[in-house]
Amino acid sequence: MRELAITLDPGRKEPLYEQIYSYIKQEIQKGELRAGERLPSGRALSVSLEVSRSTVDLAYGQLVSEGYLEAVPCKGYFVCRIEGLYSLNPGKEPKKADGGSEGRSWDYDLTPNGIDLDSFPYDVWRKLTRNVLLEDSRELFQLGDPKGDYQLRETISHYLHQARGVVCRPEQVVLGAGNDYLLMLLSAILGTKPHVAMESPTYKHAYRVFEQLGFSLTTVPMDAGGMSVGYLRASEADIAYVMPSHQYPLGIVMPIKRRLELLKWASEKEGRYLIEDDYDSEFRYKGKPVPALQGTDQNGRVIYIGTFSKSIAPAIRISYLVLPEPLLEKCEKALGCFSSTVSRIDQMVLNHFIQEGYFERHLNRMRRIYGRKHDILLGELKKLSGVCRITGENAGVHLLVEFSGGMSEEEIIRRASAQKVRVYPLSEYTIDASRVPAEGQEKDGHKESWKQRTRSAVLLGYATLSEQELLEAARRLLSAWGGADR
């Protein structure tokens, strides 16, 4: 395990967690911290630096969300492998690409995975934590129910019903430290490894988790409504992993017709399920939030999974499964081998945060903040209407920008990099591009066209930058891409 020689300066304007985050990120970019290296635990580093555990957790959480670190359940934090995609080491001569050179550092990083940590309700969280600890309850330091504390599961079930239309009892809710753990638990519940179908492009981290768990995997192409049910049937999969409220990374909102088609597919054979990942459903800036697919399910075929990582902070590490009734007995048996992975203190703090109305106020505030950032980026990019098309808007914290005129994805990224703006290629989210039908090919009456998108589209996230930074980054992209059609 690598020791970190971090020197913190409380007098700097930059918060302590950002100083920790910046140091580790730079060490990874410079190659001083290599792929696979294990970092000190959050507790060990907080003791070493004489800072609070939450400060370290916020830094680690941001690094995980940006893909620099990977949190492995029960093992710790490890440096991710990032070499070969982009040069991240400033000051060294970059490799040549397309007759030019790419810079190895960025002034503005439009990551689609981050959140606005500057807006985290530190004072409220600190107050609630202090209040919980003042209760002096020894039970809080016991492991507790493997499913999670009943009070929080009851609170979450009420919240999901009111906000997402999810129909469930507290007994159906299972808490865990991140989606990775919950997918591992789900593997134990389902028993024999099922055949899982995933959209392409998709959330690649979930794909890798399924792969590590030994699941048989198939990628299914998408059309304008989401996962193609025709191709899903042909795949002979047992489980379909979908994101109907806001597909990542394309931003598609699945229409009701496609949702009913998927539910019909799941009900046609015993043992078929839909995993509904509702990762960022709270952030919608036009119209009402789209109800969850689970609320339409009449046959107990939807496994609903959500997280507070996007809505509050990655370091909170509280995610939840809502299991259909037919899987509850299997869940009880599987949980005999598991203990709760979430601190009971954190569970109690989150319970108060939701019950006392802080969560609702925080979400409303974040919707306003993200909504303004969304409008700034979208407003500037619309000036490139002859060059590119923006999709996936009005929800989430990123936009998808598709280019016309034959400019390659590599050229798009190279031009942005020359302006020291980092953008993210859509191709990185495509698992098996060879399976995606060519432009115009149809299946069940639906045109398939994602193959072209993987060659000439990028993702632009807007959560982590300030409004002024976002405006400057957008103007640099206008300069970079403004001549794309000439």
Coordinates of C-alpha atoms in Angstrom, one line a residue:
M1 CA 0.0 0.0 0.0
R2 CA 1.4 3.4 -1.0
E3 CA 1.8 6.1 1.6
L4 CA 0.7 9.5 0.5
A5 CA 3.0 12.5 1.3
I6 CA 0.2 15.1 1.2
T7 CA 0.9 18.5 2.7
L8 CA -2.3 20.4 3.5
D9 CA -2.6 24.2 3.9
P10 CA -5.7 25.3 5.8
G11 CA -4.9 28.9 4.8
R12 CA -5.5 28.2 1.1
K13 CA -8.8 29.1 -0.5
E14 CA -9.1 25.6 -1.9
P15 CA -11.0 23.3 0.6
L16 CA -9.0 20.5 2.2
Y17 CA -10.8 17.8 0.4
E18 CA -9.9 19.4 -2.9
Q19 CA -6.3 19.6 -1.9
I20 CA -6.3 15.9 -1.2
Y21 CA -8.2 15.2 -4.5
S22 CA -5.8 17.4 -6.5
Y23 CA -2.6 15.8 -5.1
I24 CA -3.8 12.2 -5.8
K25 CA -5.1 13.1 -9.2
Q26 CA -1.8 14.7 -10.2
E27 CA 0.2 11.8 -8.9
I28 CA -1.9 9.4 -11.0
Q29 CA -1.5 11.7 -14.1
K30 CA 2.2 11.9 -13.6
G31 CA 2.5 8.1 -13.2
E32 CA 3.8 8.2 -9.7
L33 CA 0.7 6.3 -8.6
R34 CA 0.4 3.3 -10.9
A35 CA -2.6 1.3 -11.9
G36 CA -3.6 -1.3 -9.3
E37 CA -1.8 0.4 -6.4
R38 CA -3.8 0.4 -3.2
L39 CA -4.3 3.7 -1.4
P40 CA -4.6 4.1 2.4
S41 CA -8.1 3.6 3.8
G42 CA -10.2 6.7 4.4
R43 CA -9.8 6.2 8.1
A44 CA -6.0 5.8 8.0
L45 CA -5.5 8.8 5.7
S46 CA -7.8 11.0 7.9
V47 CA -5.7 10.1 11.0
S48 CA -2.4 10.7 9.1
L49 CA -3.5 14.1 7.8
E50 CA -5.4 15.1 11.0
V51 CA -8.6 15.8 9.1
S52 CA -12.1 14.5 9.4
R53 CA -13.1 11.2 7.7
S54 CA -15.7 12.9 5.7
T55 CA -13.0 15.2 4.1
V56 CA -11.1 12.2 2.9
D57 CA -14.2 10.4 1.8
L58 CA -15.3 13.4 -0.3
A59 CA -11.8 13.5 -2.0
Y60 CA -11.9 9.7 -2.7
G61 CA -15.5 9.8 -3.8
Q62 CA -14.7 12.5 -6.4
L63 CA -11.7 10.5 -7.7
V64 CA -13.9 7.4 -8.0
S65 CA -16.6 9.3 -9.8
E66 CA -14.0 10.6 -12.3
G67 CA -12.5 7.2 -12.9
Y68 CA -9.1 7.8 -11.3
L69 CA -9.8 5.4 -8.4
E70 CA -11.9 2.2 -8.0
A71 CA -13.5 1.3 -4.8
V72 CA -13.4 -2.5 -4.3
P73 CA -15.8 -3.7 -1.6
C74 CA -14.1 -5.0 1.5
K75 CA -10.6 -4.3 0.0
G76 CA -10.2 -0.5 -0.4
Y77 CA -9.4 2.1 -3.0
F78 CA -7.1 1.2 -6.0
V79 CA -5.7 3.3 -8.8
C80 CA -7.5 2.7 -12.1
R81 CA -5.8 1.9 -15.4
I82 CA -6.1 5.0 -17.6
E83 CA -3.0 4.8 -19.8
G84 CA -3.5 4.7 -23.5
L85 CA -6.7 6.7 -23.8
Y86 CA -5.2 10.2 -23.3
S87 CA -2.0 11.6 -22.2
L88 CA -2.5 12.8 -18.6
N89 CA 1.1 13.7 -17.8
P90 CA 1.8 17.4 -18.1
G91 CA 5.2 18.6 -19.1
K92 CA 6.2 15.5 -21.2
E93 CA 6.2 15.3 -25.0
P94 CA 2.9 13.9 -26.1
K95 CA 2.5 11.3 -28.7
K96 CA 1.7 12.4 -32.2
A97 CA -1.9 11.9 -33.5
D98 CA -3.2 12.8 -36.9
G99 CA -0.1 14.8 -37.7
G100 CA -0.4 16.9 -34.5
S101 CA 0.0 16.6 -30.8
E102 CA -2.4 16.4 -27.9
G103 CA -1.9 18.3 -24.7
R104 CA -1.6 16.3 -21.5
S105 CA -3.5 18.7 -19.2
W106 CA -6.8 20.5 -19.4
D107 CA -8.0 23.8 -18.1
Y108 CA -11.6 22.5 -18.1
D109 CA -12.6 18.9 -17.6
L110 CA -16.2 18.2 -18.8
T111 CA -16.5 14.9 -17.0
P112 CA -20.0 13.4 -17.2
N113 CA -19.5 11.5 -14.0
G114 CA -18.9 14.2 -11.4
I115 CA -21.2 16.2 -9.2
D116 CA -21.0 19.8 -7.8
L117 CA -19.3 19.2 -4.4
D118 CA -19.2 22.9 -3.7
S119 CA -22.9 22.7 -3.1
F120 CA -22.8 19.8 -0.7
P121 CA -24.8 20.8 2.5
Y122 CA -21.8 20.5 4.8
D123 CA -23.3 22.4 7.8
V124 CA -26.5 20.4 7.8
W125 CA -24.7 17.1 7.5
R126 CA -22.3 18.1 10.3
K127 CA -25.2 19.1 12.5
L128 CA -27.1 15.9 11.9
T129 CA -24.0 13.7 12.5
R130 CA -23.4 15.5 15.8
N131 CA -27.0 15.0 16.8
V132 CA -26.9 11.3 16.0
L133 CA -23.7 10.8 18.0
L134 CA -25.2 12.8 20.9
E135 CA -27.9 10.2 21.2
D136 CA -25.2 7.9 22.8
S137 CA -26.8 4.7 21.5
R138 CA -24.6 1.7 21.6
E139 CA -26.7 0.0 19.0
L140 CA -25.4 2.4 16.4
F141 CA -22.0 0.7 16.7
Q142 CA -23.4 -2.8 16.1
L143 CA -23.6 -4.3 12.6
G144 CA -27.4 -4.2 12.5
D145 CA -29.7 -5.8 9.9
P146 CA -27.9 -7.1 6.8
K147 CA -30.6 -5.4 4.7
G148 CA -29.9 -2.1 6.4
D149 CA -31.8 -0.3 9.3
Y150 CA -35.5 -0.7 9.0
Q151 CA -36.1 3.0 9.7
L152 CA -34.1 4.1 6.7
R153 CA -35.6 1.4 4.5
E154 CA -39.0 2.6 5.5
T155 CA -38.1 6.2 4.8
I156 CA -36.6 5.2 1.4
S157 CA -39.7 3.2 0.4
H158 CA -41.9 6.2 1.2
Y159 CA -39.6 8.6 -0.8
L160 CA -39.4 6.3 -3.8
H161 CA -43.2 5.9 -3.9
Q162 CA -43.8 9.7 -3.7
A163 CA -40.9 10.8 -6.0
R164 CA -40.6 7.9 -8.4
G165 CA -43.8 6.0 -8.3
V166 CA -42.1 2.9 -7.0
V167 CA -44.5 0.5 -5.3
C168 CA -42.7 -1.4 -2.5
R169 CA -42.7 -2.3 1.2
P170 CA -39.6 -1.6 3.4
E171 CA -39.0 -5.4 3.5
Q172 CA -38.2 -5.2 -0.2
V173 CA -35.5 -2.6 0.2
V174 CA -31.9 -3.7 0.7
L175 CA -29.1 -1.1 1.4
G176 CA -25.5 -1.5 0.4
A177 CA -22.3 0.5 0.1
G178 CA -22.5 1.3 -3.6
N179 CA -24.1 -0.4 -6.6
D180 CA -21.1 -2.8 -7.0
Y181 CA -21.9 -4.5 -3.7
L182 CA -25.6 -4.7 -4.5
L183 CA -24.9 -6.3 -7.9
M184 CA -22.6 -8.8 -6.1
L185 CA -25.5 -9.5 -3.6
L186 CA -27.9 -9.8 -6.5
S187 CA -25.6 -12.4 -8.0
A188 CA -25.9 -14.5 -4.8
I189 CA -29.7 -14.1 -4.8
L190 CA -30.1 -15.2 -8.4
G191 CA -27.9 -18.2 -7.8
T192 CA -26.9 -19.8 -11.1
K193 CA -25.3 -17.2 -13.3
P194 CA -28.0 -15.8 -15.6
H195 CA -27.5 -14.5 -19.1
V196 CA -27.6 -10.6 -18.9
A197 CA -28.3 -8.3 -21.9
M198 CA -27.1 -4.8 -21.7
E199 CA -27.6 -1.8 -24.0
S200 CA -24.8 -0.7 -26.3
P201 CA -23.6 2.0 -25.6
T202 CA -24.1 1.6 -21.9
Y203 CA -22.8 2.2 -18.4
K204 CA -19.5 0.3 -18.8
H205 CA -18.7 0.0 -15.1
A206 CA -21.8 -2.1 -14.6
Y207 CA -20.8 -4.3 -17.5
R208 CA -17.4 -4.9 -16.0
V209 CA -18.9 -5.8 -12.6
F210 CA -21.2 -8.3 -14.2
E211 CA -18.2 -9.7 -16.1
Q212 CA -16.2 -10.0 -12.9
L213 CA -19.1 -11.8 -11.3
G214 CA -19.0 -14.4 -14.0
F215 CA -22.3 -13.5 -15.7
S216 CA -22.8 -14.4 -19.4
L217 CA -23.2 -11.1 -21.2
T218 CA -24.7 -9.9 -24.5
T219 CA -24.9 -6.4 -25.9
V220 CA -28.2 -5.4 -27.5
P221 CA -28.4 -2.4 -29.9
M222 CA -30.7 0.6 -29.3
D223 CA -33.1 2.6 -31.3
A224 CA -34.8 5.9 -30.5
G225 CA -36.9 4.2 -27.8
G226 CA -34.1 2.4 -26.0
M227 CA -33.2 -1.3 -26.0
S228 CA -34.5 -3.1 -29.0
V229 CA -36.9 -5.8 -27.8
G230 CA -36.5 -7.7 -31.1
Y231 CA -32.8 -8.1 -30.6
L232 CA -33.3 -8.8 -26.9
R233 CA -35.5 -11.8 -27.8
A234 CA -32.9 -13.0 -30.2
S235 CA -30.2 -12.8 -27.5
E236 CA -32.0 -15.5 -25.3
A237 CA -31.0 -13.5 -22.2
D238 CA -32.6 -14.0 -18.8
I239 CA -32.1 -10.5 -17.5
A240 CA -32.1 -7.1 -19.3
Y241 CA -30.2 -4.2 -17.6
V242 CA -31.9 -0.9 -18.6
M243 CA -31.9 2.8 -17.6
P244 CA -35.4 3.8 -18.8
S245 CA -35.7 7.2 -17.1
H246 CA -32.4 8.6 -18.6
Q247 CA -30.2 6.2 -20.4
Y248 CA -26.5 6.6 -19.9
P249 CA -24.8 7.8 -22.0
L250 CA -27.3 8.6 -24.7
G251 CA -29.8 10.3 -22.5
I252 CA -32.8 8.6 -24.0
V253 CA -36.1 8.6 -22.1
M254 CA -37.8 5.3 -22.8
P255 CA -41.4 5.8 -24.0
I256 CA -44.3 3.9 -22.4
K257 CA -44.7 1.6 -25.4
R258 CA -41.2 0.3 -25.1
R259 CA -41.5 -0.1 -21.3
L260 CA -44.6 -2.3 -21.8
E261 CA -42.8 -4.3 -24.4
L262 CA -40.0 -5.0 -22.0
L263 CA -42.4 -5.9 -19.2
K264 CA -44.2 -8.3 -21.6
W265 CA -40.8 -9.9 -22.5
A266 CA -40.0 -10.4 -18.9
S267 CA -43.3 -12.0 -18.0
E268 CA -43.2 -14.5 -20.9
K269 CA -40.8 -16.9 -19.1
E270 CA -40.1 -17.9 -15.5
G271 CA -36.8 -16.5 -14.2
R272 CA -36.7 -13.4 -16.5
Y273 CA -36.1 -10.0 -14.8
L274 CA -35.5 -6.4 -15.7
I275 CA -32.8 -4.5 -13.7
E276 CA -33.9 -0.9 -13.7
D277 CA -30.9 1.4 -12.9
D278 CA -32.4 4.8 -11.9
Y279 CA -29.1 6.4 -11.2
D280 CA -29.9 10.2 -11.7
S281 CA -33.7 10.3 -12.1
E282 CA -33.9 13.3 -9.6
F283 CA -32.4 15.7 -12.1
R284 CA -34.9 16.8 -14.7
Y285 CA -35.2 20.4 -15.8
K286 CA -38.3 20.4 -18.1
G287 CA -41.6 18.8 -17.1
K288 CA -42.2 16.3 -14.4
P289 CA -39.8 13.4 -13.5
V290 CA -40.5 10.3 -15.5
P291 CA -42.0 7.6 -13.3
A292 CA -40.0 4.5 -12.7
L293 CA -40.6 1.4 -14.8
Q294 CA -41.0 -0.6 -11.5
G295 CA -44.3 1.2 -10.7
T296 CA -45.8 -0.2 -13.9
D297 CA -44.7 -3.8 -13.2
Q298 CA -47.7 -6.0 -12.2
N299 CA -45.8 -9.4 -12.2
G300 CA -42.8 -8.8 -9.9
R301 CA -40.3 -8.8 -12.7
V302 CA -38.4 -5.5 -12.1
I303 CA -35.4 -5.3 -9.8
Y304 CA -35.0 -1.6 -9.1
I305 CA -31.6 -0.1 -8.1
G306 CA -30.8 3.5 -7.1
T307 CA -28.1 5.5 -5.3
F308 CA -27.6 8.7 -3.4
S309 CA -24.1 9.1 -5.0
K310 CA -25.5 11.5 -7.7
S311 CA -28.1 13.3 -5.6
I312 CA -26.0 13.9 -2.5
A313 CA -22.3 12.8 -2.8
P314 CA -20.3 9.7 -3.9
A315 CA -18.7 9.4 -0.5
I316 CA -22.1 8.8 1.1
R317 CA -21.8 5.2 -0.3
I318 CA -25.5 4.3 0.2
S319 CA -27.3 2.6 -2.6
Y320 CA -30.5 0.5 -2.5
L321 CA -32.1 -2.4 -4.2
V322 CA -35.9 -2.9 -4.4
L323 CA -36.5 -6.6 -4.9
P324 CA -39.7 -8.0 -6.4
E325 CA -41.6 -10.2 -3.9
P326 CA -40.7 -13.5 -5.6
L327 CA -37.0 -12.9 -4.8
L328 CA -37.4 -12.0 -1.1
E329 CA -37.1 -15.6 0.2
K330 CA -33.9 -16.1 -1.8
C331 CA -32.6 -12.7 -0.5
E332 CA -33.0 -13.8 3.1
K333 CA -31.0 -17.0 2.4
A334 CA -28.3 -15.1 0.6
L335 CA -28.0 -12.5 3.3
G336 CA -27.0 -15.2 5.7
C337 CA -23.5 -14.9 4.2
F338 CA -23.4 -11.1 4.2
S339 CA -23.2 -8.3 6.8
S340 CA -24.4 -4.7 6.3
T341 CA -21.7 -2.7 4.4
V342 CA -23.1 0.7 5.4
S343 CA -22.2 2.4 8.7
R344 CA -25.3 2.6 11.0
I345 CA -24.3 6.1 11.9
D346 CA -24.4 7.1 8.2
Q347 CA -27.7 5.4 7.8
M348 CA -29.2 7.3 10.7
V349 CA -27.8 10.6 9.5
L350 CA -29.3 10.0 6.0
N351 CA -32.6 9.0 7.6
H352 CA -32.8 12.3 9.4
F353 CA -31.6 14.2 6.3
I354 CA -34.6 12.8 4.3
Q355 CA -37.2 12.8 7.1
E356 CA -36.6 16.4 8.2
G357 CA -36.9 17.8 4.7
Y358 CA -33.2 18.6 4.0
F359 CA -33.0 16.1 1.1
E360 CA -35.9 17.7 -0.7
R361 CA -34.5 21.2 -0.2
H362 CA -31.1 20.0 -1.4
L363 CA -32.6 18.4 -4.5
N364 CA -34.5 21.5 -5.4
R365 CA -31.4 23.6 -4.9
M366 CA -29.3 21.3 -7.0
R367 CA -31.9 21.2 -9.8
R368 CA -31.7 25.0 -10.0
I369 CA -27.9 24.9 -10.0
Y370 CA -27.6 22.2 -12.6
G371 CA -30.4 23.7 -14.6
R372 CA -28.5 27.0 -14.9
K373 CA -25.4 25.2 -15.9
H374 CA -27.3 23.0 -18.4
D375 CA -28.8 26.2 -20.0
I376 CA -25.4 27.9 -20.2
L377 CA -23.8 25.0 -22.0
L378 CA -26.8 24.3 -24.2
G379 CA -27.2 27.9 -25.1
E380 CA -23.6 28.2 -26.3
L381 CA -23.6 24.9 -28.2
K382 CA -26.7 25.9 -30.1
K383 CA -24.5 28.4 -32.0
L384 CA -23.0 25.3 -33.6
S385 CA -26.3 24.1 -35.0
G386 CA -24.9 23.6 -38.5
V387 CA -22.0 21.5 -37.1
C388 CA -23.5 19.3 -34.5
R389 CA -26.7 18.2 -32.9
I390 CA -27.3 18.1 -29.1
T391 CA -29.3 15.3 -27.5
G392 CA -30.0 14.0 -24.0
E393 CA -30.8 17.5 -22.8
N394 CA -33.2 18.6 -20.0
A395 CA -32.1 15.8 -17.6
G396 CA -29.1 14.4 -15.9
V397 CA -25.7 16.2 -15.8
H398 CA -24.3 15.7 -19.3
L399 CA -25.2 16.4 -22.9
L400 CA -24.4 14.2 -26.0
V401 CA -23.1 16.1 -29.0
E402 CA -23.3 14.4 -32.3
F403 CA -21.3 15.8 -35.3
S404 CA -22.2 15.8 -39.0
G405 CA -19.9 16.5 -41.9
G406 CA -17.7 13.5 -41.5
M407 CA -15.5 14.8 -38.7
S408 CA -14.1 11.8 -36.8
E409 CA -14.3 11.4 -33.1
E410 CA -10.6 11.6 -32.8
E411 CA -10.6 15.0 -34.6
I412 CA -13.4 16.3 -32.4
I413 CA -11.4 15.4 -29.3
R414 CA -8.1 16.7 -30.7
R415 CA -9.6 20.1 -31.5
A416 CA -11.1 20.3 -28.0
S417 CA -7.8 19.2 -26.4
A418 CA -5.9 21.9 -28.3
Q419 CA -8.2 24.4 -26.5
K420 CA -7.3 22.6 -23.2
V421 CA -10.9 21.3 -22.8
R422 CA -11.4 17.6 -22.0
V423 CA -14.4 15.9 -23.6
Y424 CA -15.3 12.2 -23.5
P425 CA -15.8 10.0 -26.6
L426 CA -19.0 8.0 -26.9
S427 CA -17.1 5.1 -28.3
E428 CA -15.7 4.4 -24.9
Y429 CA -19.2 3.4 -23.8
T430 CA -19.8 1.0 -26.7
I431 CA -19.2 -2.6 -25.6
D432 CA -19.5 -4.4 -28.9
A433 CA -19.8 -1.9 -31.8
S434 CA -19.7 -4.8 -34.4
R435 CA -23.1 -6.0 -33.3
V436 CA -24.8 -2.6 -33.9
P437 CA -26.7 -2.5 -37.2
A438 CA -25.6 0.0 -39.8
E439 CA -27.4 3.3 -40.3
G440 CA -30.9 2.7 -41.6
Q441 CA -31.1 -1.0 -40.9
E442 CA -34.4 -1.9 -39.2
K443 CA -35.5 -4.4 -36.6
D444 CA -39.2 -4.7 -35.6
G445 CA -39.9 -1.4 -37.4
H446 CA -37.3 0.6 -35.5
K447 CA -34.4 2.3 -37.2
E448 CA -31.0 1.6 -35.7
S449 CA -28.4 4.3 -36.0
W450 CA -26.0 4.1 -33.0
K451 CA -23.1 2.8 -35.0
Q452 CA -22.6 6.2 -36.7
R453 CA -22.8 7.9 -33.3
T454 CA -20.0 5.9 -31.8
R455 CA -17.7 7.4 -34.5
S456 CA -18.6 11.1 -34.2
A457 CA -20.1 12.0 -30.8
V458 CA -18.8 13.1 -27.4
L459 CA -20.2 13.6 -23.9
L460 CA -20.0 16.9 -22.1
G461 CA -20.6 17.0 -18.4
Y462 CA -21.5 20.2 -16.6
A463 CA -21.8 19.4 -12.9
T464 CA -18.3 19.9 -11.7
L465 CA -17.5 23.3 -13.2
S466 CA -18.7 26.7 -12.0
E467 CA -21.0 28.7 -14.3
Q468 CA -18.2 31.0 -15.3
E469 CA -15.8 28.1 -16.0
L470 CA -18.5 26.4 -18.0
L471 CA -19.1 29.5 -20.1
E472 CA -15.4 29.8 -20.8
A473 CA -15.1 26.1 -21.7
A474 CA -18.1 26.3 -24.0
R475 CA -16.6 29.3 -25.8
R476 CA -13.4 27.4 -26.3
L477 CA -15.3 24.6 -27.8
L478 CA -17.1 27.0 -30.2
S479 CA -13.6 28.1 -31.3
A480 CA -12.5 24.5 -31.6
W481 CA -15.4 23.2 -33.5
G482 CA -16.8 26.3 -35.3
G483 CA -14.9 25.5 -38.5
A484 CA -15.9 21.8 -38.5
D485 CA -18.3 22.2 -41.5
R486 CA -16.0 24.3 -43.6

